[in-house]
mmCIF file of C-alpha atoms in Angstrom:
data_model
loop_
_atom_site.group_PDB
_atom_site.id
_atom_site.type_symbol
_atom_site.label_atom_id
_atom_site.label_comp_id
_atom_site.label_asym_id
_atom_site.label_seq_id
_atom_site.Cartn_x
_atom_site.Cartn_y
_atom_site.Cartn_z
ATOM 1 C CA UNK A 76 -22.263 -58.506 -72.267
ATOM 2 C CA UNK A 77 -19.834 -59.838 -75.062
ATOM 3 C CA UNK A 78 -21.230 -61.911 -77.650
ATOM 4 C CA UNK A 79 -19.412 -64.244 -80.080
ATOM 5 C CA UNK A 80 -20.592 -66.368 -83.089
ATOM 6 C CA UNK A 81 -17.932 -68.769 -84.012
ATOM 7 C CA UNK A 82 -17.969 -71.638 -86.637
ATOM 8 C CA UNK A 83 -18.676 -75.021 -84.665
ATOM 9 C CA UNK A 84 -15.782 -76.753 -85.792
ATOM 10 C CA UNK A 85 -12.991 -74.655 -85.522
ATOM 11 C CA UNK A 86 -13.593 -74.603 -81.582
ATOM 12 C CA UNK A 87 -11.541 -77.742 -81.852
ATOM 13 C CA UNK A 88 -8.418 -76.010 -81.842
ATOM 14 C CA UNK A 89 -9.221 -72.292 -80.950
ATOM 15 C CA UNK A 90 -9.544 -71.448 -77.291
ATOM 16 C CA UNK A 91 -13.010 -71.608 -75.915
ATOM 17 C CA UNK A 92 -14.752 -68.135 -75.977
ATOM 18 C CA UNK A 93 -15.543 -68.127 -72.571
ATOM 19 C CA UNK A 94 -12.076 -68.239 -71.666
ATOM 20 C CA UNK A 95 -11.631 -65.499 -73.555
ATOM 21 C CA UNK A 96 -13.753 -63.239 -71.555
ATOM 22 C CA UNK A 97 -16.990 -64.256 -73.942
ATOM 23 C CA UNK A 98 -20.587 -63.743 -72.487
ATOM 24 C CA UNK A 99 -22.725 -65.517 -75.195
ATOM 25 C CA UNK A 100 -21.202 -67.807 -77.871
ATOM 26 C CA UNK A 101 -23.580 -69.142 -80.887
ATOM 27 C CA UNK A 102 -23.216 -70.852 -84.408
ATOM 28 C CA UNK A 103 -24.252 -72.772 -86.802
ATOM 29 C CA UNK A 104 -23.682 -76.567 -85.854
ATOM 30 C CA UNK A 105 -24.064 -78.357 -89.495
ATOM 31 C CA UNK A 106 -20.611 -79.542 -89.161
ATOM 32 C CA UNK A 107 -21.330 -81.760 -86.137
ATOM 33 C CA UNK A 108 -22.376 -84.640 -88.879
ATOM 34 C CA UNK A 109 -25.586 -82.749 -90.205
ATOM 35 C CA UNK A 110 -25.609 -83.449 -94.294
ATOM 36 C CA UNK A 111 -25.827 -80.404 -96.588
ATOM 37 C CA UNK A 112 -29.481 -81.078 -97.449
ATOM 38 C CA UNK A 113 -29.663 -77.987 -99.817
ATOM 39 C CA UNK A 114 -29.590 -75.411 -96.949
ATOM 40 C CA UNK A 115 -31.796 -77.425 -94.026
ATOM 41 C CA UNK A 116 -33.208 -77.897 -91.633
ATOM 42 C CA UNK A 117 -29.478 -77.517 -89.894
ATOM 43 C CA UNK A 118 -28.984 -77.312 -86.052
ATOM 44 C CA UNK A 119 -27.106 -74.354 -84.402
ATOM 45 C CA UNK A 120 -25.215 -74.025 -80.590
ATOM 46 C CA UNK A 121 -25.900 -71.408 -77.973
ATOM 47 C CA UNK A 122 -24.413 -71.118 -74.968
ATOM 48 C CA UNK A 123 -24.261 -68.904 -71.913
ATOM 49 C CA UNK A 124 -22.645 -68.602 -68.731
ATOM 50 C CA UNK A 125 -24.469 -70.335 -65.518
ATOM 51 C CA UNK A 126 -25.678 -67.055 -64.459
ATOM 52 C CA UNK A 127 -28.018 -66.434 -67.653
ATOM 53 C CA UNK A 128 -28.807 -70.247 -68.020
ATOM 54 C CA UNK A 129 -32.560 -69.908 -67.383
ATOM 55 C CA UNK A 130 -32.794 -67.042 -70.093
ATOM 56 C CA UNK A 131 -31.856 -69.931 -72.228
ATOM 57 C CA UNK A 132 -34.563 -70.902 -74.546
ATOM 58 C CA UNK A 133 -35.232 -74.351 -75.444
ATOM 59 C CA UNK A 134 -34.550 -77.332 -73.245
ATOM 60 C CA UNK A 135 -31.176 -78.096 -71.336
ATOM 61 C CA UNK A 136 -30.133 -81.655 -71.793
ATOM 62 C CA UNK A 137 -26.937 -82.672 -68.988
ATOM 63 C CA UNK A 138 -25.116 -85.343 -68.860
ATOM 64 C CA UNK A 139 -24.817 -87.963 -65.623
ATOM 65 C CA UNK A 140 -24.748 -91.442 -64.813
ATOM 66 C CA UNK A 141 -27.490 -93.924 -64.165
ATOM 67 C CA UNK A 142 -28.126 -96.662 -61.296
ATOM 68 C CA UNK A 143 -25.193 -98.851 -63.063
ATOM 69 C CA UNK A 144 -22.280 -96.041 -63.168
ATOM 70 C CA UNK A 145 -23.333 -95.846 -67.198
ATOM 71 C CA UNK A 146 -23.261 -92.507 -68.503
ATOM 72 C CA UNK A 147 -26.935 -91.061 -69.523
ATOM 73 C CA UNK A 148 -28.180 -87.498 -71.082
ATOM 74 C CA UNK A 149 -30.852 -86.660 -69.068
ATOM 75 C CA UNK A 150 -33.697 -83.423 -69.647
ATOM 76 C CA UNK A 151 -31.721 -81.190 -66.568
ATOM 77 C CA UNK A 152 -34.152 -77.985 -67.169
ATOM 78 C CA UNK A 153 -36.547 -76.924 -69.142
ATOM 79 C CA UNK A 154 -39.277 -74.140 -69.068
ATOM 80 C CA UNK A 155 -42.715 -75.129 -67.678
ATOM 81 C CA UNK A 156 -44.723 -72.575 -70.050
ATOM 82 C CA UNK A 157 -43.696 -75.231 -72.716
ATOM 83 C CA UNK A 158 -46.173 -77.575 -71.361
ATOM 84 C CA UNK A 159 -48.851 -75.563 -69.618
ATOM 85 C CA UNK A 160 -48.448 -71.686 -70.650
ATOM 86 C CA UNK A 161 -47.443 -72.584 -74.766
ATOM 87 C CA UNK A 162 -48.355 -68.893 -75.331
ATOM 88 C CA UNK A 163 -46.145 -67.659 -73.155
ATOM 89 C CA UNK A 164 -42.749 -69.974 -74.020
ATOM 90 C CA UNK A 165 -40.130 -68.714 -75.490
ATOM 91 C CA UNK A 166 -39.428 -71.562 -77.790
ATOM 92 C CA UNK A 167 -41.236 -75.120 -78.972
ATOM 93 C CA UNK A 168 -38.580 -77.428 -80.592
ATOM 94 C CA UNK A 169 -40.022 -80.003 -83.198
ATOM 95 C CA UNK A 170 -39.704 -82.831 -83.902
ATOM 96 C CA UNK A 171 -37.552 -82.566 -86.604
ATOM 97 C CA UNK A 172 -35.314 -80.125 -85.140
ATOM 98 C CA UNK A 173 -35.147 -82.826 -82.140
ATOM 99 C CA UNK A 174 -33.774 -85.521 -84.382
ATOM 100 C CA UNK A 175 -31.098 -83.333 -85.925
ATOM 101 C CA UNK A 176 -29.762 -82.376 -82.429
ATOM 102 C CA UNK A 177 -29.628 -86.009 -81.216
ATOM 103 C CA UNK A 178 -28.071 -86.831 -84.288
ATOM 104 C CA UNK A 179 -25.193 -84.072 -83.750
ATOM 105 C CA UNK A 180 -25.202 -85.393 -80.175
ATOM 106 C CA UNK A 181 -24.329 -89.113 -81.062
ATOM 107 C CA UNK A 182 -21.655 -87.773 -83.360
ATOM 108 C CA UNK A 183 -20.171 -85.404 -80.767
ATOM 109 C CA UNK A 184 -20.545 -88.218 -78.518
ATOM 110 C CA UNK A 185 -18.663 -90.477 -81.090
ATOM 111 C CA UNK A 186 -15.912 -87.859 -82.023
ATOM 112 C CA UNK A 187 -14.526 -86.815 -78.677
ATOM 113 C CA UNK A 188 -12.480 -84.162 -77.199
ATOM 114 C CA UNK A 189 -9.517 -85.890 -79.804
ATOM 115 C CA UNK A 190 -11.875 -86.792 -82.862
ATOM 116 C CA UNK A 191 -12.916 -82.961 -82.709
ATOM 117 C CA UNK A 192 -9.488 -81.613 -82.519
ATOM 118 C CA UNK A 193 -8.199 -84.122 -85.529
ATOM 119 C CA UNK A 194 -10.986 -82.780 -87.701
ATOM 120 C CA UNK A 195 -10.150 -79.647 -86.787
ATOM 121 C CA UNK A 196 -6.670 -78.925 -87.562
ATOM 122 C CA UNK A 197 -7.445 -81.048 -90.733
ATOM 123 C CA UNK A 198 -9.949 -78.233 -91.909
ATOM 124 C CA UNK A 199 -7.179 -75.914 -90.969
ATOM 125 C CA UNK A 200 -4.102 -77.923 -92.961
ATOM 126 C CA UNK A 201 -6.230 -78.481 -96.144
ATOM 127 C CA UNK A 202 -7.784 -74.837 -96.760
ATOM 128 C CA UNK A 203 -4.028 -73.479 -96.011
ATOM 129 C CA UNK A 204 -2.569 -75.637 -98.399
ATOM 130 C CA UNK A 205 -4.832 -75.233 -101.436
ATOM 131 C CA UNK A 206 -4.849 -71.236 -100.872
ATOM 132 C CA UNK A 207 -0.857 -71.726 -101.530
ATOM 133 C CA UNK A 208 -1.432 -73.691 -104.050
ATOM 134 C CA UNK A 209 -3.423 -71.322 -106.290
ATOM 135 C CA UNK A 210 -1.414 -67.743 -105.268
ATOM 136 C CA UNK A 211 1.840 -70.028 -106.226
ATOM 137 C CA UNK A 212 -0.073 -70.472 -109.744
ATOM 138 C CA UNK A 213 0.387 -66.701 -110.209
ATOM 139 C CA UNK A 214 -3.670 -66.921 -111.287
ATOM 140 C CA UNK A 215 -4.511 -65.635 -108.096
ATOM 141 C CA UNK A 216 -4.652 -63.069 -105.288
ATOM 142 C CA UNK A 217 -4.593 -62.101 -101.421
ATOM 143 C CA UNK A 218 -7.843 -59.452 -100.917
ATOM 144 C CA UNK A 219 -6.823 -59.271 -97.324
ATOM 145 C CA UNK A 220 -4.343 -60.625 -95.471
ATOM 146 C CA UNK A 221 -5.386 -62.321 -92.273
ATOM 147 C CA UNK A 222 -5.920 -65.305 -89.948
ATOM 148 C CA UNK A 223 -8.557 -68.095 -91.464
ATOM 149 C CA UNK A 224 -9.633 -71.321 -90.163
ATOM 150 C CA UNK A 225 -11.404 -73.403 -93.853
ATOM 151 C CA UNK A 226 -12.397 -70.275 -95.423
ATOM 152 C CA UNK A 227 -10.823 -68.004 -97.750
ATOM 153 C CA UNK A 228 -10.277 -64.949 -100.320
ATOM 154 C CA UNK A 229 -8.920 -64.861 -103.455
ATOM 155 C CA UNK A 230 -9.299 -62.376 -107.092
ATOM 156 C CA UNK A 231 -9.129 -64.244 -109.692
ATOM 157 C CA UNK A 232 -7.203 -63.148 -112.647
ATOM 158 C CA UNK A 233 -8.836 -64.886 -114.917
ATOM 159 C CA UNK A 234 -12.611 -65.410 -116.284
ATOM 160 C CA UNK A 235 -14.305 -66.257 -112.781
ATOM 161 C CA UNK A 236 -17.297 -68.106 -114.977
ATOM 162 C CA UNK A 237 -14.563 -70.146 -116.931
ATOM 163 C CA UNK A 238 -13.143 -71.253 -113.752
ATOM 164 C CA UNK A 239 -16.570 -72.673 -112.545
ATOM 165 C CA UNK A 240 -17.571 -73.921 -116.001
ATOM 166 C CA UNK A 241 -14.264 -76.071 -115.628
ATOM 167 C CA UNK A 242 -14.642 -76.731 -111.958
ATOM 168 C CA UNK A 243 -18.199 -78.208 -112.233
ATOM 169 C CA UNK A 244 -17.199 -80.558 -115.816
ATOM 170 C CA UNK A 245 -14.854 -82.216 -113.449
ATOM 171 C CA UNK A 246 -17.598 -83.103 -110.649
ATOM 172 C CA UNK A 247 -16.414 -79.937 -108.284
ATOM 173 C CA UNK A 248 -18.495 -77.062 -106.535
ATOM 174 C CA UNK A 249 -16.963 -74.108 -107.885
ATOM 175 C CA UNK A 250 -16.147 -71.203 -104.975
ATOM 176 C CA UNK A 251 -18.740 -68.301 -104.147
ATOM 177 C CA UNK A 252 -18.860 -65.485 -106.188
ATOM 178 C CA UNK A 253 -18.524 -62.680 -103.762
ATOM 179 C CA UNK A 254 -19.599 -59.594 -106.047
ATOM 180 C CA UNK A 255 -23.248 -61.604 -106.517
ATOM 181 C CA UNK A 256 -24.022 -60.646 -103.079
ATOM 182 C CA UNK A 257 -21.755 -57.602 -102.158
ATOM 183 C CA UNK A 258 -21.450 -54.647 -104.738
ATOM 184 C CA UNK A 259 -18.722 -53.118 -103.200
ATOM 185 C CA UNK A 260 -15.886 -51.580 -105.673
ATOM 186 C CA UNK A 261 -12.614 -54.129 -105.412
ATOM 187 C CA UNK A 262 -14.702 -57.059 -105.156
ATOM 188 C CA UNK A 263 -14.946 -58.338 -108.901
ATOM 189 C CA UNK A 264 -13.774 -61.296 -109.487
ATOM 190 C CA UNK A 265 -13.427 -62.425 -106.003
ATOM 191 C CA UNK A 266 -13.750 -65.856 -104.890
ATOM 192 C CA UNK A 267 -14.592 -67.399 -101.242
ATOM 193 C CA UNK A 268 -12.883 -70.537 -100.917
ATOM 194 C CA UNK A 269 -14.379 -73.315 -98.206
ATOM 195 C CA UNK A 270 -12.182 -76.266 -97.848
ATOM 196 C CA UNK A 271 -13.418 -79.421 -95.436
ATOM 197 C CA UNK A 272 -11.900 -82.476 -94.114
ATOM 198 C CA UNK A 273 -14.084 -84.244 -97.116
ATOM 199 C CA UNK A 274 -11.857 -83.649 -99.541
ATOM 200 C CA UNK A 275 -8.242 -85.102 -99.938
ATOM 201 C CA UNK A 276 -5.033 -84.396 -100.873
ATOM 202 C CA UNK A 277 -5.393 -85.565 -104.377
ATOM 203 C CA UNK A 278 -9.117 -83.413 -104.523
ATOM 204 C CA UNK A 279 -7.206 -80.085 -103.574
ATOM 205 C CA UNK A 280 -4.057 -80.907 -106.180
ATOM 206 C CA UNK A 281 -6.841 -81.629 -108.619
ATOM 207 C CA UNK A 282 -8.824 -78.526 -108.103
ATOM 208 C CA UNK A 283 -5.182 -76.275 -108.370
ATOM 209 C CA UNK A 284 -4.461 -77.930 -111.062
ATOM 210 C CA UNK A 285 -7.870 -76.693 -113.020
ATOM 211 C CA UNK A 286 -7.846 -73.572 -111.917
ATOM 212 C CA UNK A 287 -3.874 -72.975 -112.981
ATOM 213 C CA UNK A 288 -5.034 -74.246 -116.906
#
């Protein structure tokens, strides 16, 4: 088996892992119009190939069309120990949990194979552009060079706890300090970017611009 965990979003523009040969594929699935809500609850994707679908946990929801051609989600498979043998399931989604999913569901729903593939390439565009905005300020960077889709490295050559005082005075959520979690030598003063299609043009000037003071 080949597993893959891949941010939900950025399969708008990156070849499907399945095509690529991928077994399982999971991730987290905030992005598909779930609010921040300090950390949860959030939803998350899993998928499989039709030969491991009834290892699946959980309930499989497909998609057809009613007695009037219109197009319905309908409950396509789902375990029977959920009902009769609960000690025996392998998972029991709440209610909570159930409201989140239909709520990424009506925004998939809304978004579209094009919607999808807009925000995408926007997440792309916008974390590009402000990580060449800040190594042209000469106050930053590269820790490694490679391929990113919204999120990114930089050092900082400067006071990292300056840059956030400044960052959060004007109303923005400074990047994560990556030596608070990982105590690795080379890592002081790094900074993990995350750039989203909420912010605009102007936002990502405006942040450069306070970090390059």
């Amino acid at each position: 088996l080949i597993n893959a965990i891949a941010e939900s979003m950025s399969l708008g523009v990156l070849k499907a892992p399945g095509e690529m040969g991928t077994d399982i594929v999971a991730g987290e699935a905030q992005s598909f119009g779930m609010d921040l809500n300090y950390g949860g609850p959030y939803n998350a994707y899993l998928a499989t190939r039709k030969q491991f679908l009834r290892q699946l946990p959980g309930r499989i929801v497909g998609e057809t069309v009613d007695a009037d051609g219109k197009r319905v989600f309908v409950m396509t498979m789902r375990a029977r120990e959920q009902d009769i043998r609960r000690e025996k399931a392998t998972s029991n989604i709440c209610t909570n949990h159930g409201l989140n999913i239909l709520a990424a569901n009506i925004y998939l729903s809304l978004m579209g194979t094009e919607g999808l593939y807009k925000v995408s390439l926007l997440n792309i565009k916008a974390a590009h552009y402000l990580e060449n905005l800040l190594l042209k300020s000469g106050k930053f960077e590269r820790v490694f060079h490679y391929p990113f889709y919204n999120e990114f490295l930089l050092k900082s050559k400067n006071s990292v706890a300056t840059l956030n005082k400044k960052l959060l005075e004007n109303n923005f959520i400074p990047p994560l300090e990556i030596s608070r979690f990982y105590k690795e030598e080379g890592l002081k003063d790094v900074l993990l970017f995350a750039v989203t299609e909420v912010l605009s043009r102007e936002d990502l000037n405006r942040v450069a611009e306070i970090l390059a003071e």
